[in-house]
Amino acid sequence: MNYAPIKKQKVHEIIIGRIKESIESGKLKPGDKLPAERELAAMFSVSRGPIREAISVLASKGIITVKPGSGIFLNHNDDLLSLFDSILNDGDHDIFELLELRIGVESYAAFFAAQRRTEEELKRIKSALDQMESSIKRGELAVEEDFAFHTAIIEASHNSLMINTFKLISDMFIRGVYQARIDALKIPGKTEEVFIEHRLVYEAILASDPEMARKAMADHIGNISHQLNAMEEI
């Protein structure tokens, strides 16, 4: 007799499942404020790493909103439970595997963008960078602006396979950025440091220096991995 393999659940998926159960039982309702990250870690008897990952996944799916300085809030959405199901059934990929893929694709997308970008594409990259800076100054996570910046560079590579690959990982990209941005808020000066990394990528593309652009992008994504590794140990 053949049986379907049992999916091994990751800790953050179990946490997401428990939150879903709280909604189903009525203990948690749309608009409610969730406990703080440290409280959630204590409640589930886990480190803060899986809590951060659960929060980033839920935020990327539009289930919760993270308001820096105010807390984490459950959104008003008629499809909340189905969104939970889509998370728990989609075979989530490890964020570090995603970062490895991003280094391979995006560093060379930046390389080619420095060679091939048009003036109009350069303006789009700069516009996304400016919007990211404004969002950061307002104390926001700047996830959408970050995504727009990287998308503009991918498109400026004029490589259709790179563009299509980026589209395939866009949801995971946004999820990863949420997690990294939430973590960055806890490290003094880190958000500004990340912005400078983006600016260095732009300046290399502006200067039409492919190798500098490749290295700046690889360094930026590599730093995200280092940051997430460090936060996992807390």
Short mmCIF file of C-alpha atoms in Angstrom, two decimals, residues 1-220:
data_model
loop_
_atom_site.label_atom_id
_atom_site.label_comp_id
_atom_site.label_asym_id
_atom_site.label_seq_id
_atom_site.Cartn_x
_atom_site.Cartn_y
_atom_site.Cartn_z
CA MET A 1 0.00 0.00 0.00
CA ASN A 2 1.32 3.44 -0.94
CA TYR A 3 0.84 6.46 1.27
CA ALA A 4 1.34 10.12 0.45
CA PRO A 5 4.39 11.55 2.22
CA ILE A 6 3.69 13.45 5.43
CA LYS A 7 4.72 17.07 5.15
CA LYS A 8 7.14 18.14 7.85
CA GLN A 9 5.89 21.41 9.30
CA LYS A 10 8.30 24.19 10.14
CA VAL A 11 7.96 25.96 13.49
CA HIS A 12 6.65 29.17 11.93
CA GLU A 13 3.96 27.17 10.09
CA ILE A 14 2.79 25.65 13.37
CA ILE A 15 2.58 29.16 14.86
CA ILE A 16 0.54 30.35 11.86
CA GLY A 17 -1.76 27.34 12.30
CA ARG A 18 -2.31 28.22 15.96
CA ILE A 19 -3.18 31.81 15.07
CA LYS A 20 -5.66 30.49 12.50
CA GLU A 21 -7.23 28.32 15.22
CA SER A 22 -7.64 31.42 17.43
CA ILE A 23 -9.56 33.13 14.63
CA GLU A 24 -11.75 30.09 14.04
CA SER A 25 -12.59 29.88 17.75
CA GLY A 26 -13.38 33.58 17.96
CA LYS A 27 -10.55 34.36 20.38
CA LEU A 28 -8.99 36.60 17.74
CA LYS A 29 -11.04 38.92 15.54
CA PRO A 30 -10.26 41.26 12.62
CA GLY A 31 -8.86 44.54 13.92
CA ASP A 32 -7.46 42.94 17.08
CA LYS A 33 -3.92 43.70 18.15
CA LEU A 34 -1.69 40.64 18.45
CA PRO A 35 0.70 40.21 21.39
CA ALA A 36 4.19 41.66 20.93
CA GLU A 37 6.92 39.51 19.39
CA ARG A 38 8.52 38.74 22.76
CA GLU A 39 5.15 37.76 24.25
CA LEU A 40 4.37 35.48 21.30
CA ALA A 41 7.75 33.78 21.72
CA ALA A 42 6.96 33.13 25.39
CA MET A 43 3.43 31.92 24.61
CA PHE A 44 4.68 29.38 22.04
CA SER A 45 7.87 28.53 23.97
CA VAL A 46 10.07 29.23 20.94
CA SER A 47 12.86 31.63 20.04
CA ARG A 48 11.97 34.92 18.38
CA GLY A 49 13.27 33.75 14.98
CA PRO A 50 10.22 31.61 14.08
CA ILE A 51 7.92 34.35 15.41
CA ARG A 52 9.53 36.88 13.07
CA GLU A 53 9.20 34.49 10.15
CA ALA A 54 5.51 33.86 10.92
CA ILE A 55 4.90 37.62 11.15
CA SER A 56 6.66 38.27 7.84
CA VAL A 57 4.64 35.55 6.08
CA LEU A 58 1.33 36.84 7.46
CA ALA A 59 2.21 40.43 6.59
CA SER A 60 3.24 39.55 3.03
CA LYS A 61 -0.14 37.85 2.51
CA GLY A 62 -2.06 40.87 3.80
CA ILE A 63 -3.36 39.04 6.87
CA ILE A 64 -1.72 41.38 9.37
CA THR A 65 -0.33 44.89 9.34
CA VAL A 66 2.85 45.70 11.23
CA LYS A 67 2.81 49.30 12.47
CA PRO A 68 6.23 50.28 13.83
CA GLY A 69 5.80 51.69 17.32
CA SER A 70 2.16 50.61 17.53
CA GLY A 71 2.09 46.84 17.14
CA ILE A 72 0.78 44.02 14.97
CA PHE A 73 -2.88 44.09 13.90
CA LEU A 74 -5.13 41.50 12.26
CA ASN A 75 -6.59 42.96 9.08
CA HIS A 76 -10.26 43.09 8.12
CA ASN A 77 -10.52 40.60 5.27
CA ASP A 78 -13.38 38.30 4.26
CA ASP A 79 -10.91 35.70 2.97
CA LEU A 80 -8.71 35.48 6.07
CA LEU A 81 -9.10 31.74 6.60
CA SER A 82 -8.54 30.89 2.94
CA LEU A 83 -5.38 33.01 3.02
CA PHE A 84 -4.18 30.97 5.99
CA ASP A 85 -4.90 27.78 4.04
CA SER A 86 -2.89 29.03 1.05
CA ILE A 87 0.09 29.65 3.33
CA LEU A 88 -0.09 26.31 5.09
CA ASN A 89 -0.52 24.35 1.85
CA ASP A 90 1.96 26.06 -0.47
CA GLY A 91 5.13 24.20 0.51
CA ASP A 92 6.96 27.32 1.70
CA HIS A 93 10.58 27.72 0.62
CA ASP A 94 13.41 28.46 3.03
CA ILE A 95 14.28 32.16 3.02
CA PHE A 96 18.01 31.41 2.85
CA GLU A 97 17.50 29.35 -0.31
CA LEU A 98 15.60 32.31 -1.73
CA LEU A 99 18.51 34.63 -0.92
CA GLU A 100 20.94 32.26 -2.65
CA LEU A 101 18.74 32.37 -5.75
CA ARG A 102 18.46 36.15 -5.55
CA ILE A 103 22.23 36.60 -5.40
CA GLY A 104 22.60 34.51 -8.55
CA VAL A 105 19.85 36.27 -10.49
CA GLU A 106 19.88 39.84 -9.20
CA SER A 107 23.61 40.46 -9.05
CA TYR A 108 23.89 39.72 -12.77
CA ALA A 109 20.66 41.57 -13.49
CA ALA A 110 22.37 44.63 -11.99
CA PHE A 111 25.47 43.83 -14.10
CA PHE A 112 23.43 43.82 -17.31
CA ALA A 113 21.31 46.80 -16.23
CA ALA A 114 24.49 48.85 -15.97
CA GLN A 115 25.24 47.93 -19.58
CA ARG A 116 21.79 48.02 -21.11
CA ARG A 117 19.54 50.40 -19.15
CA THR A 118 17.81 53.22 -20.98
CA GLU A 119 17.45 56.71 -19.56
CA GLU A 120 13.77 56.00 -18.86
CA GLU A 121 14.65 52.81 -16.97
CA LEU A 122 17.29 54.69 -14.98
CA LYS A 123 14.62 57.23 -14.00
CA ARG A 124 12.36 54.40 -12.75
CA ILE A 125 15.17 52.96 -10.63
CA LYS A 126 15.91 56.41 -9.18
CA SER A 127 12.22 57.10 -8.54
CA ALA A 128 11.87 53.85 -6.57
CA LEU A 129 15.02 54.73 -4.60
CA ASP A 130 13.65 58.20 -3.77
CA GLN A 131 10.31 56.75 -2.67
CA MET A 132 12.14 54.21 -0.49
CA GLU A 133 14.07 57.02 1.19
CA SER A 134 10.87 59.01 1.87
CA SER A 135 9.12 55.94 3.29
CA ILE A 136 12.05 55.17 5.60
CA LYS A 137 12.10 58.76 6.86
CA ARG A 138 8.42 58.36 7.77
CA GLY A 139 9.32 55.30 9.85
CA GLU A 140 7.64 52.86 7.46
CA LEU A 141 8.92 49.45 6.36
CA ALA A 142 9.26 50.54 2.69
CA VAL A 143 8.61 47.01 1.42
CA GLU A 144 6.69 48.04 -1.70
CA GLU A 145 9.33 50.63 -2.55
CA ASP A 146 12.08 48.04 -2.09
CA PHE A 147 10.24 45.65 -4.41
CA ALA A 148 9.77 48.40 -7.01
CA PHE A 149 13.51 49.20 -6.91
CA HIS A 150 14.57 45.61 -7.52
CA THR A 151 11.87 45.12 -10.16
CA ALA A 152 13.09 48.18 -12.08
CA ILE A 153 16.65 46.80 -12.11
CA ILE A 154 15.52 43.36 -13.25
CA GLU A 155 13.55 44.93 -16.10
CA ALA A 156 16.54 47.10 -17.07
CA SER A 157 18.61 43.92 -17.55
CA HIS A 158 16.58 43.24 -20.72
CA ASN A 159 16.87 39.51 -19.97
CA SER A 160 13.45 37.88 -20.30
CA LEU A 161 14.40 34.77 -18.30
CA MET A 162 15.64 36.87 -15.38
CA ILE A 163 12.45 38.93 -15.52
CA ASN A 164 10.22 35.83 -15.55
CA THR A 165 12.19 34.19 -12.74
CA PHE A 166 11.78 37.30 -10.61
CA LYS A 167 8.04 37.27 -11.24
CA LEU A 168 7.87 33.67 -10.04
CA ILE A 169 9.56 34.51 -6.73
CA SER A 170 7.88 37.89 -6.20
CA ASP A 171 5.64 36.70 -3.33
CA MET A 172 8.59 35.08 -1.57
CA PHE A 173 10.68 38.20 -2.24
CA ILE A 174 8.12 40.42 -0.51
CA ARG A 175 7.83 37.98 2.39
CA GLY A 176 11.60 37.98 2.85
CA VAL A 177 11.80 41.77 2.72
CA TYR A 178 9.10 42.04 5.40
CA GLN A 179 11.11 39.78 7.67
CA ALA A 180 14.38 41.62 7.03
CA ARG A 181 12.79 45.05 7.49
CA ILE A 182 11.10 44.09 10.74
CA ASP A 183 14.43 42.80 12.05
CA ALA A 184 16.29 45.90 10.81
CA LEU A 185 14.03 48.18 12.88
CA LYS A 186 15.47 46.53 16.00
CA ILE A 187 19.08 47.36 15.06
CA PRO A 188 20.04 51.06 15.48
CA GLY A 189 21.09 52.54 12.15
CA LYS A 190 20.43 49.32 10.18
CA THR A 191 17.55 50.71 8.10
CA GLU A 192 19.71 53.62 6.95
CA GLU A 193 22.57 51.22 6.21
CA VAL A 194 20.31 49.11 4.00
CA PHE A 195 19.21 52.22 2.12
CA ILE A 196 22.85 53.12 1.44
CA GLU A 197 23.36 49.62 -0.01
CA HIS A 198 20.52 50.28 -2.46
CA ARG A 199 21.98 53.69 -3.34
CA LEU A 200 25.36 52.11 -4.14
CA VAL A 201 23.64 49.75 -6.60
CA TYR A 202 21.90 52.69 -8.25
CA GLU A 203 25.10 54.74 -8.47
CA ALA A 204 26.93 51.85 -10.16
CA ILE A 205 24.13 51.51 -12.73
CA LEU A 206 24.14 55.30 -13.22
CA ALA A 207 27.90 55.15 -13.84
CA SER A 208 27.42 52.25 -16.32
CA ASP A 209 29.87 50.15 -14.29
CA PRO A 210 28.66 46.52 -14.62
CA GLU A 211 31.16 44.93 -12.23
CA MET A 212 30.55 47.53 -9.52
CA ALA A 213 26.79 47.05 -9.91
CA ARG A 214 27.11 43.26 -9.66
CA LYS A 215 29.24 43.48 -6.53
CA ALA A 216 27.01 46.10 -4.87
CA MET A 217 23.92 43.94 -5.41
CA ALA A 218 25.65 40.75 -4.26
CA ASP A 219 26.92 42.53 -1.14
CA HIS A 220 23.44 43.89 -0.40
#
